[in-house]
């Protein structure tokens, strides 16, 4: 198959194009949520863009078969995909738990969303990564 008839390549291009719209929508949502008094500085765009890009990459890699390059079949077998899905579930629940803790803590301490959101994202990503490593080591 060539590039024009291969459905996998078409799907990759479609998802990559959609990713740009997701990042743009995320930047607009972050602008509304942060509620800045003045104009955003360049570092604000970089920070929010990096967080959204990381979340997009983690979501695509851990829940779908999406890849920009062809995958090595020996390194990406059914067990690895199952481990990725299990790790994504752990990351999701860690993210929800971090949100709950931040919500409860907001009653006692004034929390700024710009300080809390990166920590919540990190909690979900770290839990997913650690779970994936644990499952992969157990499979050896």
Tab-separated table of N, CA and C in Angstrom:
chain	number	residue	atom	x	y	z
A	1	UNK	N	0.835	-1.195	0.000
A	1	UNK	CA	0.000	0.000	0.000
A	1	UNK	C	0.873	1.249	0.000
A	2	UNK	N	0.394	2.245	-0.650
A	2	UNK	CA	1.119	3.508	-0.617
A	2	UNK	C	0.501	4.428	0.429
A	3	UNK	N	1.068	5.613	0.553
A	3	UNK	CA	0.615	6.547	1.588
A	3	UNK	C	-0.825	6.999	1.392
A	4	UNK	N	-1.279	7.064	0.150
A	4	UNK	CA	-2.621	7.576	-0.102
A	4	UNK	C	-3.709	6.558	0.221
A	5	UNK	N	-3.388	5.267	0.132
A	5	UNK	CA	-4.411	4.250	0.377
A	5	UNK	C	-4.282	3.584	1.735
A	6	UNK	N	-3.190	3.802	2.432
A	6	UNK	CA	-3.008	3.182	3.744
A	6	UNK	C	-3.881	3.897	4.770
A	7	UNK	N	-4.868	3.204	5.353
A	7	UNK	CA	-5.752	3.877	6.311
A	7	UNK	C	-5.029	4.307	7.584
A	8	UNK	N	-3.955	3.618	7.948
A	8	UNK	CA	-3.209	3.993	9.149
A	8	UNK	C	-2.537	5.344	9.012
A	9	UNK	N	-1.958	5.595	7.853
A	9	UNK	CA	-1.290	6.878	7.626
A	9	UNK	C	-2.315	8.001	7.556
A	10	UNK	N	-3.441	7.741	6.880
A	10	UNK	CA	-4.498	8.753	6.826
A	10	UNK	C	-5.004	9.070	8.226
A	11	UNK	N	-5.167	8.046	9.046
A	11	UNK	CA	-5.660	8.243	10.422
A	11	UNK	C	-4.660	9.064	11.232
A	12	UNK	N	-3.359	8.782	11.078
A	12	UNK	CA	-2.336	9.542	11.800
A	12	UNK	C	-2.380	11.016	11.423
A	13	UNK	N	-2.508	11.287	10.141
A	13	UNK	CA	-2.568	12.682	9.692
A	13	UNK	C	-3.823	13.365	10.218
A	14	UNK	N	-4.925	12.631	10.242
A	14	UNK	CA	-6.180	13.187	10.738
A	14	UNK	C	-6.075	13.529	12.230
A	15	UNK	N	-5.508	12.632	13.014
A	15	UNK	CA	-5.384	12.862	14.456
A	15	UNK	C	-4.380	13.976	14.736
A	16	UNK	N	-3.298	14.026	13.963
A	16	UNK	CA	-2.319	15.094	14.159
A	16	UNK	C	-2.936	16.458	13.867
A	17	UNK	N	-3.726	16.551	12.818
A	17	UNK	CA	-4.416	17.809	12.520
A	17	UNK	C	-5.400	18.187	13.601
A	18	UNK	N	-6.103	17.198	14.118
A	18	UNK	CA	-7.060	17.446	15.196
A	18	UNK	C	-6.350	17.912	16.466
A	19	UNK	N	-5.127	17.452	16.676
A	19	UNK	CA	-4.377	17.830	17.873
A	19	UNK	C	-4.149	19.336	17.931
A	20	UNK	N	-3.916	19.963	16.791
A	20	UNK	CA	-3.712	21.407	16.779
A	20	UNK	C	-4.966	22.149	17.236
A	21	UNK	N	-6.128	21.659	16.826
A	21	UNK	CA	-7.379	22.281	17.266
A	21	UNK	C	-7.609	22.065	18.760
A	22	UNK	N	-7.225	20.897	19.260
A	22	UNK	CA	-7.377	20.621	20.691
A	22	UNK	C	-6.487	21.556	21.505
A	23	UNK	N	-5.254	21.756	21.056
A	23	UNK	CA	-4.345	22.658	21.767
A	23	UNK	C	-4.879	24.090	21.739
A	24	UNK	N	-5.401	24.524	20.602
A	24	UNK	CA	-5.956	25.882	20.516
A	24	UNK	C	-7.149	26.041	21.447
A	25	UNK	N	-8.028	25.046	21.479
A	25	UNK	CA	-9.180	25.106	22.383
A	25	UNK	C	-8.724	25.078	23.836
A	26	UNK	N	-7.695	24.317	24.128
A	26	UNK	CA	-7.163	24.273	25.490
A	26	UNK	C	-6.577	25.601	25.924
A	27	UNK	N	-5.892	26.278	25.008
A	27	UNK	CA	-5.348	27.594	25.339
A	27	UNK	C	-6.461	28.598	25.614
A	28	UNK	N	-7.523	28.528	24.834
A	28	UNK	CA	-8.656	29.420	25.089
A	28	UNK	C	-9.312	29.101	26.432
A	29	UNK	N	-9.460	27.813	26.735
A	29	UNK	CA	-10.050	27.423	28.019
A	29	UNK	C	-9.160	27.853	29.176
A	30	UNK	N	-7.855	27.713	29.018
A	30	UNK	CA	-6.942	28.135	30.077
A	30	UNK	C	-7.001	29.642	30.275
A	31	UNK	N	-7.182	30.387	29.201
A	31	UNK	CA	-7.313	31.834	29.311
A	31	UNK	C	-8.539	32.201	30.137
A	32	UNK	N	-9.626	31.486	29.923
A	32	UNK	CA	-10.845	31.741	30.698
A	32	UNK	C	-10.646	31.330	32.154
A	33	UNK	N	-10.021	30.179	32.379
A	33	UNK	CA	-9.861	29.680	33.746
A	33	UNK	C	-8.889	30.519	34.568
A	34	UNK	N	-7.776	30.920	33.951
A	34	UNK	CA	-6.788	31.677	34.705
A	34	UNK	C	-7.261	33.090	35.005
A	35	UNK	N	-8.041	33.679	34.139
A	35	UNK	CA	-8.578	35.011	34.378
A	35	UNK	C	-7.515	36.052	34.657
A	36	UNK	N	-6.540	36.171	33.813
A	36	UNK	CA	-5.458	37.134	34.005
A	36	UNK	C	-5.984	38.557	33.914
A	37	UNK	N	-5.396	39.439	34.708
A	37	UNK	CA	-5.759	40.851	34.635
A	37	UNK	C	-5.149	41.506	33.400
A	38	UNK	N	-3.918	41.158	33.122
A	38	UNK	CA	-3.232	41.744	31.979
A	38	UNK	C	-3.069	40.724	30.874
A	39	UNK	N	-2.245	41.073	29.909
A	39	UNK	CA	-1.990	40.171	28.791
A	39	UNK	C	-1.086	39.025	29.238
A	40	UNK	N	-1.233	37.918	28.550
A	40	UNK	CA	-0.384	36.769	28.855
A	40	UNK	C	1.033	37.043	28.394
A	41	UNK	N	1.979	36.580	29.195
A	41	UNK	CA	3.369	36.641	28.790
A	41	UNK	C	3.684	35.390	27.979
A	42	UNK	N	4.806	35.399	27.303
A	42	UNK	CA	5.191	34.253	26.481
A	42	UNK	C	5.340	32.995	27.324
A	43	UNK	N	5.862	33.138	28.525
A	43	UNK	CA	6.069	31.982	29.388
A	43	UNK	C	4.739	31.336	29.781
A	44	UNK	N	3.676	32.118	29.885
A	44	UNK	CA	2.362	31.556	30.189
A	44	UNK	C	1.872	30.666	29.050
A	45	UNK	N	2.063	31.121	27.816
A	45	UNK	CA	1.670	30.306	26.663
A	45	UNK	C	2.485	29.020	26.599
A	46	UNK	N	3.775	29.124	26.864
A	46	UNK	CA	4.637	27.942	26.824
A	46	UNK	C	4.229	26.951	27.905
A	47	UNK	N	3.974	27.431	29.102
A	47	UNK	CA	3.611	26.547	30.208
A	47	UNK	C	2.303	25.814	29.933
A	48	UNK	N	1.285	26.542	29.553
A	48	UNK	CA	-0.017	25.918	29.291
A	48	UNK	C	0.058	25.018	28.064
A	49	UNK	N	0.759	25.459	27.040
A	49	UNK	CA	0.913	24.630	25.845
A	49	UNK	C	1.653	23.336	26.130
A	50	UNK	N	2.684	23.400	26.967
A	50	UNK	CA	3.429	22.189	27.312
A	50	UNK	C	2.569	21.217	28.105
A	51	UNK	N	1.784	21.721	29.024
A	51	UNK	CA	0.904	20.851	29.807
A	51	UNK	C	-0.132	20.189	28.908
A	52	UNK	N	-0.735	20.961	28.015
A	52	UNK	CA	-1.733	20.395	27.111
A	52	UNK	C	-1.108	19.399	26.140
A	53	UNK	N	0.079	19.694	25.648
A	53	UNK	CA	0.757	18.771	24.742
A	53	UNK	C	1.098	17.470	25.454
A	54	UNK	N	1.587	17.567	26.681
A	54	UNK	CA	1.894	16.366	27.457
A	54	UNK	C	0.641	15.537	27.690
A	55	UNK	N	-0.451	16.197	28.043
A	55	UNK	CA	-1.699	15.468	28.267
A	55	UNK	C	-2.185	14.801	26.985
A	56	UNK	N	-2.044	15.481	25.858
A	56	UNK	CA	-2.468	14.914	24.582
A	56	UNK	C	-1.622	13.701	24.211
A	57	UNK	N	-0.315	13.811	24.363
A	57	UNK	CA	0.571	12.693	24.038
A	57	UNK	C	0.282	11.502	24.942
A	58	UNK	N	0.143	11.743	26.235
A	58	UNK	CA	-0.149	10.640	27.152
A	58	UNK	C	-1.484	9.988	26.836
A	59	UNK	N	-2.482	10.788	26.520
A	59	UNK	CA	-3.797	10.223	26.205
A	59	UNK	C	-3.753	9.400	24.924
A	60	UNK	N	-3.099	9.902	23.895
A	60	UNK	CA	-3.040	9.166	22.634
A	60	UNK	C	-2.209	7.899	22.749
A	61	UNK	N	-1.062	7.988	23.403
A	61	UNK	CA	-0.178	6.823	23.483
A	61	UNK	C	-0.706	5.744	24.415
A	62	UNK	N	-1.415	6.126	25.447
A	62	UNK	CA	-1.823	5.112	26.416
A	62	UNK	C	-3.203	4.541	26.158
A	63	UNK	N	-4.004	5.163	25.321
A	63	UNK	CA	-5.359	4.651	25.132
A	63	UNK	C	-5.666	4.232	23.706
A	64	UNK	N	-4.799	4.527	22.750
A	64	UNK	CA	-5.063	4.156	21.361
A	64	UNK	C	-3.817	3.526	20.761
A	65	UNK	N	-3.950	3.106	19.533
A	65	UNK	CA	-2.811	2.556	18.801
A	65	UNK	C	-2.149	3.637	17.953
A	66	UNK	N	-2.361	4.899	18.297
A	66	UNK	CA	-1.829	6.017	17.518
A	66	UNK	C	-0.318	6.082	17.633
A	67	UNK	N	0.335	6.300	16.509
A	67	UNK	CA	1.772	6.508	16.487
A	67	UNK	C	2.119	7.250	15.203
A	68	UNK	N	3.044	8.174	15.269
A	68	UNK	CA	3.483	8.875	14.066
A	68	UNK	C	4.395	7.994	13.223
A	69	UNK	N	5.081	7.073	13.834
A	69	UNK	CA	5.957	6.153	13.148
A	69	UNK	C	5.403	4.746	13.294
A	70	UNK	N	5.867	3.869	12.430
A	70	UNK	CA	5.444	2.476	12.538
A	70	UNK	C	5.987	1.895	13.838
A	71	UNK	N	5.152	1.111	14.480
A	71	UNK	CA	5.553	0.531	15.757
A	71	UNK	C	6.309	-0.773	15.541
A	72	UNK	N	7.249	-1.024	16.411
A	72	UNK	CA	7.964	-2.289	16.396
A	72	UNK	C	7.060	-3.335	17.040
A	73	UNK	N	6.660	-4.330	16.267
A	73	UNK	CA	5.687	-5.310	16.763
A	73	UNK	C	6.209	-6.108	17.952
A	74	UNK	N	7.515	-6.305	18.033
A	74	UNK	CA	8.041	-7.075	19.160
A	74	UNK	C	8.040	-6.263	20.450
A	75	UNK	N	8.110	-4.943	20.340
A	75	UNK	CA	8.101	-4.099	21.535
A	75	UNK	C	6.707	-3.610	21.903
A	76	UNK	N	5.743	-3.811	21.016
A	76	UNK	CA	4.388	-3.314	21.249
A	76	UNK	C	3.377	-4.447	21.050
A	77	UNK	N	3.509	-5.470	21.862
A	77	UNK	CA	2.620	-6.623	21.736
A	77	UNK	C	1.342	-6.409	22.541
A	78	UNK	N	0.505	-7.444	22.600
A	78	UNK	CA	-0.784	-7.331	23.288
A	78	UNK	C	-0.616	-7.081	24.784
A	79	UNK	N	0.389	-7.711	25.388
A	79	UNK	CA	0.610	-7.524	26.822
A	79	UNK	C	0.997	-6.077	27.127
A	80	UNK	N	1.848	-5.498	26.304
A	80	UNK	CA	2.246	-4.105	26.512
A	80	UNK	C	1.055	-3.172	26.367
A	81	UNK	N	0.204	-3.441	25.387
A	81	UNK	CA	-0.988	-2.607	25.217
A	81	UNK	C	-1.941	-2.762	26.396
A	82	UNK	N	-2.081	-3.973	26.899
A	82	UNK	CA	-2.932	-4.179	28.076
A	82	UNK	C	-2.345	-3.465	29.289
A	83	UNK	N	-1.015	-3.516	29.426
A	83	UNK	CA	-0.364	-2.804	30.530
A	83	UNK	C	-0.552	-1.298	30.396
A	84	UNK	N	-0.500	-0.787	29.163
A	84	UNK	CA	-0.730	0.636	28.942
A	84	UNK	C	-2.145	1.038	29.335
A	85	UNK	N	-3.105	0.199	28.989
A	85	UNK	CA	-4.498	0.501	29.338
A	85	UNK	C	-4.698	0.472	30.848
A	86	UNK	N	-4.091	-0.499	31.527
A	86	UNK	CA	-4.198	-0.565	32.986
A	86	UNK	C	-3.524	0.642	33.631
A	87	UNK	N	-2.391	1.048	33.084
A	87	UNK	CA	-1.694	2.223	33.615
A	87	UNK	C	-2.518	3.487	33.401
A	88	UNK	N	-3.210	3.577	32.274
A	88	UNK	CA	-4.062	4.747	32.017
A	88	UNK	C	-5.199	4.812	33.031
A	89	UNK	N	-5.748	3.660	33.391
A	89	UNK	CA	-6.802	3.654	34.420
A	89	UNK	C	-6.252	4.144	35.754
A	90	UNK	N	-5.077	3.678	36.136
A	90	UNK	CA	-4.474	4.135	37.389
A	90	UNK	C	-4.199	5.635	37.342
A	91	UNK	N	-3.702	6.108	36.212
A	91	UNK	CA	-3.443	7.540	36.072
A	91	UNK	C	-4.712	8.363	36.173
A	92	UNK	N	-5.795	7.857	35.572
A	92	UNK	CA	-7.071	8.565	35.649
A	92	UNK	C	-7.550	8.662	37.092
A	93	UNK	N	-7.502	7.556	37.826
A	93	UNK	CA	-7.998	7.582	39.205
A	93	UNK	C	-7.080	8.392	40.118
A	94	UNK	N	-5.787	8.403	39.843
A	94	UNK	CA	-4.880	9.263	40.614
A	94	UNK	C	-5.188	10.729	40.344
A	95	UNK	N	-5.497	11.045	39.097
A	95	UNK	CA	-5.880	12.410	38.747
A	95	UNK	C	-7.160	12.810	39.471
A	96	UNK	N	-8.142	11.921	39.508
A	96	UNK	CA	-9.399	12.216	40.206
A	96	UNK	C	-9.172	12.390	41.711
A	97	UNK	N	-8.316	11.555	42.278
A	97	UNK	CA	-8.008	11.676	43.706
A	97	UNK	C	-7.301	13.000	43.994
A	98	UNK	N	-6.374	13.390	43.128
A	98	UNK	CA	-5.684	14.672	43.308
A	98	UNK	C	-6.660	15.837	43.188
A	99	UNK	N	-7.618	15.733	42.275
A	99	UNK	CA	-8.648	16.773	42.170
A	99	UNK	C	-9.481	16.859	43.438
A	100	UNK	N	-9.846	15.713	43.994
A	100	UNK	CA	-10.630	15.693	45.229
A	100	UNK	C	-9.844	16.307	46.384
A	101	UNK	N	-8.578	15.956	46.500
A	101	UNK	CA	-7.736	16.517	47.563
A	101	UNK	C	-7.608	18.032	47.393
A	102	UNK	N	-7.412	18.490	46.157
A	102	UNK	CA	-7.314	19.935	45.915
A	102	UNK	C	-8.627	20.635	46.239
A	103	UNK	N	-9.741	19.999	45.924
A	103	UNK	CA	-11.047	20.591	46.216
A	103	UNK	C	-11.253	20.718	47.716
A	104	UNK	N	-10.929	19.673	48.465
A	104	UNK	CA	-11.087	19.713	49.925
A	104	UNK	C	-10.116	20.717	50.533
A	105	UNK	N	-8.883	20.754	50.028
A	105	UNK	CA	-7.891	21.696	50.560
A	105	UNK	C	-8.273	23.144	50.269
A	106	UNK	N	-9.045	23.370	49.220
A	106	UNK	CA	-9.422	24.744	48.873
A	106	UNK	C	-10.350	25.372	49.906
A	107	UNK	N	-10.986	24.558	50.743
A	107	UNK	CA	-11.818	25.114	51.807
A	107	UNK	C	-10.974	25.715	52.929
A	108	UNK	N	-9.767	25.191	53.117
A	108	UNK	CA	-8.908	25.666	54.193
A	108	UNK	C	-7.855	26.663	53.716
A	109	UNK	N	-7.377	26.490	52.498
A	109	UNK	CA	-6.285	27.310	51.974
A	109	UNK	C	-6.713	27.870	50.616
A	110	UNK	N	-6.363	29.105	50.357
A	110	UNK	CA	-6.664	29.690	49.046
A	110	UNK	C	-5.693	29.120	48.015
A	111	UNK	N	-6.218	28.362	47.067
A	111	UNK	CA	-5.392	27.742	46.037
A	111	UNK	C	-5.607	28.462	44.708
A	112	UNK	N	-4.504	28.743	44.031
A	112	UNK	CA	-4.601	29.320	42.685
A	112	UNK	C	-4.558	28.188	41.673
A	113	UNK	N	-5.412	28.273	40.686
A	113	UNK	CA	-5.495	27.199	39.701
A	113	UNK	C	-4.185	27.040	38.936
A	114	UNK	N	-3.469	28.130	38.720
A	114	UNK	CA	-2.202	28.046	37.994
A	114	UNK	C	-1.131	27.302	38.784
A	115	UNK	N	-1.280	27.223	40.099
A	115	UNK	CA	-0.337	26.466	40.914
A	115	UNK	C	-0.750	25.010	41.066
A	116	UNK	N	-2.048	24.754	41.070
A	116	UNK	CA	-2.557	23.422	41.380
A	116	UNK	C	-2.623	22.514	40.157
A	117	UNK	N	-3.005	23.055	39.009
A	117	UNK	CA	-3.220	22.222	37.821
A	117	UNK	C	-1.969	21.449	37.398
A	118	UNK	N	-0.777	22.044	37.337
A	118	UNK	CA	0.395	21.236	36.975
A	118	UNK	C	0.661	20.093	37.954
A	119	UNK	N	0.406	20.318	39.233
A	119	UNK	CA	0.604	19.247	40.210
A	119	UNK	C	-0.400	18.116	40.014
A	120	UNK	N	-1.632	18.466	39.673
A	120	UNK	CA	-2.654	17.446	39.441
A	120	UNK	C	-2.312	16.634	38.194
A	121	UNK	N	-1.900	17.311	37.122
A	121	UNK	CA	-1.477	16.594	35.922
A	121	UNK	C	-0.296	15.683	36.226
A	122	UNK	N	0.655	16.184	37.006
A	122	UNK	CA	1.820	15.379	37.349
A	122	UNK	C	1.421	14.154	38.153
A	123	UNK	N	0.469	14.290	39.063
A	123	UNK	CA	0.023	13.139	39.857
A	123	UNK	C	-0.537	12.045	38.957
A	124	UNK	N	-1.352	12.420	37.987
A	124	UNK	CA	-1.911	11.429	37.066
A	124	UNK	C	-0.852	10.791	36.188
A	125	UNK	N	0.045	11.604	35.639
A	125	UNK	CA	1.087	11.077	34.757
A	125	UNK	C	2.072	10.199	35.519
A	126	UNK	N	2.436	10.603	36.729
A	126	UNK	CA	3.375	9.811	37.522
A	126	UNK	C	2.762	8.477	37.925
A	127	UNK	N	1.502	8.484	38.325
A	127	UNK	CA	0.842	7.227	38.700
A	127	UNK	C	0.757	6.286	37.506
A	128	UNK	N	0.409	6.820	36.345
A	128	UNK	CA	0.330	5.982	35.145
A	128	UNK	C	1.706	5.432	34.769
A	129	UNK	N	2.713	6.271	34.816
A	129	UNK	CA	4.059	5.820	34.477
A	129	UNK	C	4.593	4.773	35.431
A	130	UNK	N	4.397	4.991	36.720
A	130	UNK	CA	4.870	4.016	37.704
A	130	UNK	C	4.128	2.691	37.587
A	131	UNK	N	2.825	2.747	37.328
A	131	UNK	CA	2.057	1.513	37.162
A	131	UNK	C	2.515	0.753	35.919
A	132	UNK	N	2.780	1.467	34.837
A	132	UNK	CA	3.245	0.813	33.618
A	132	UNK	C	4.587	0.134	33.845
A	133	UNK	N	5.506	0.824	34.506
A	133	UNK	CA	6.817	0.236	34.785
A	133	UNK	C	6.671	-0.998	35.665
A	134	UNK	N	5.814	-0.924	36.676
A	134	UNK	CA	5.599	-2.064	37.569
A	134	UNK	C	5.051	-3.263	36.801
A	135	UNK	N	4.064	-3.033	35.956
A	135	UNK	CA	3.477	-4.134	35.188
A	135	UNK	C	4.463	-4.714	34.180
A	136	UNK	N	5.248	-3.877	33.548
A	136	UNK	CA	6.228	-4.372	32.580
A	136	UNK	C	7.334	-5.174	33.265
A	137	UNK	N	7.766	-4.744	34.424
A	137	UNK	CA	8.806	-5.498	35.142
A	137	UNK	C	8.273	-6.833	35.621
A	138	UNK	N	7.012	-6.852	36.016
A	138	UNK	CA	6.400	-8.095	36.473
A	138	UNK	C	6.265	-9.094	35.324
A	139	UNK	N	6.116	-8.601	34.104
A	139	UNK	CA	5.926	-9.470	32.940
A	139	UNK	C	7.227	-10.098	32.456
A	140	UNK	N	8.377	-9.587	32.869
A	140	UNK	CA	9.663	-10.112	32.388
A	140	UNK	C	9.933	-11.486	32.886
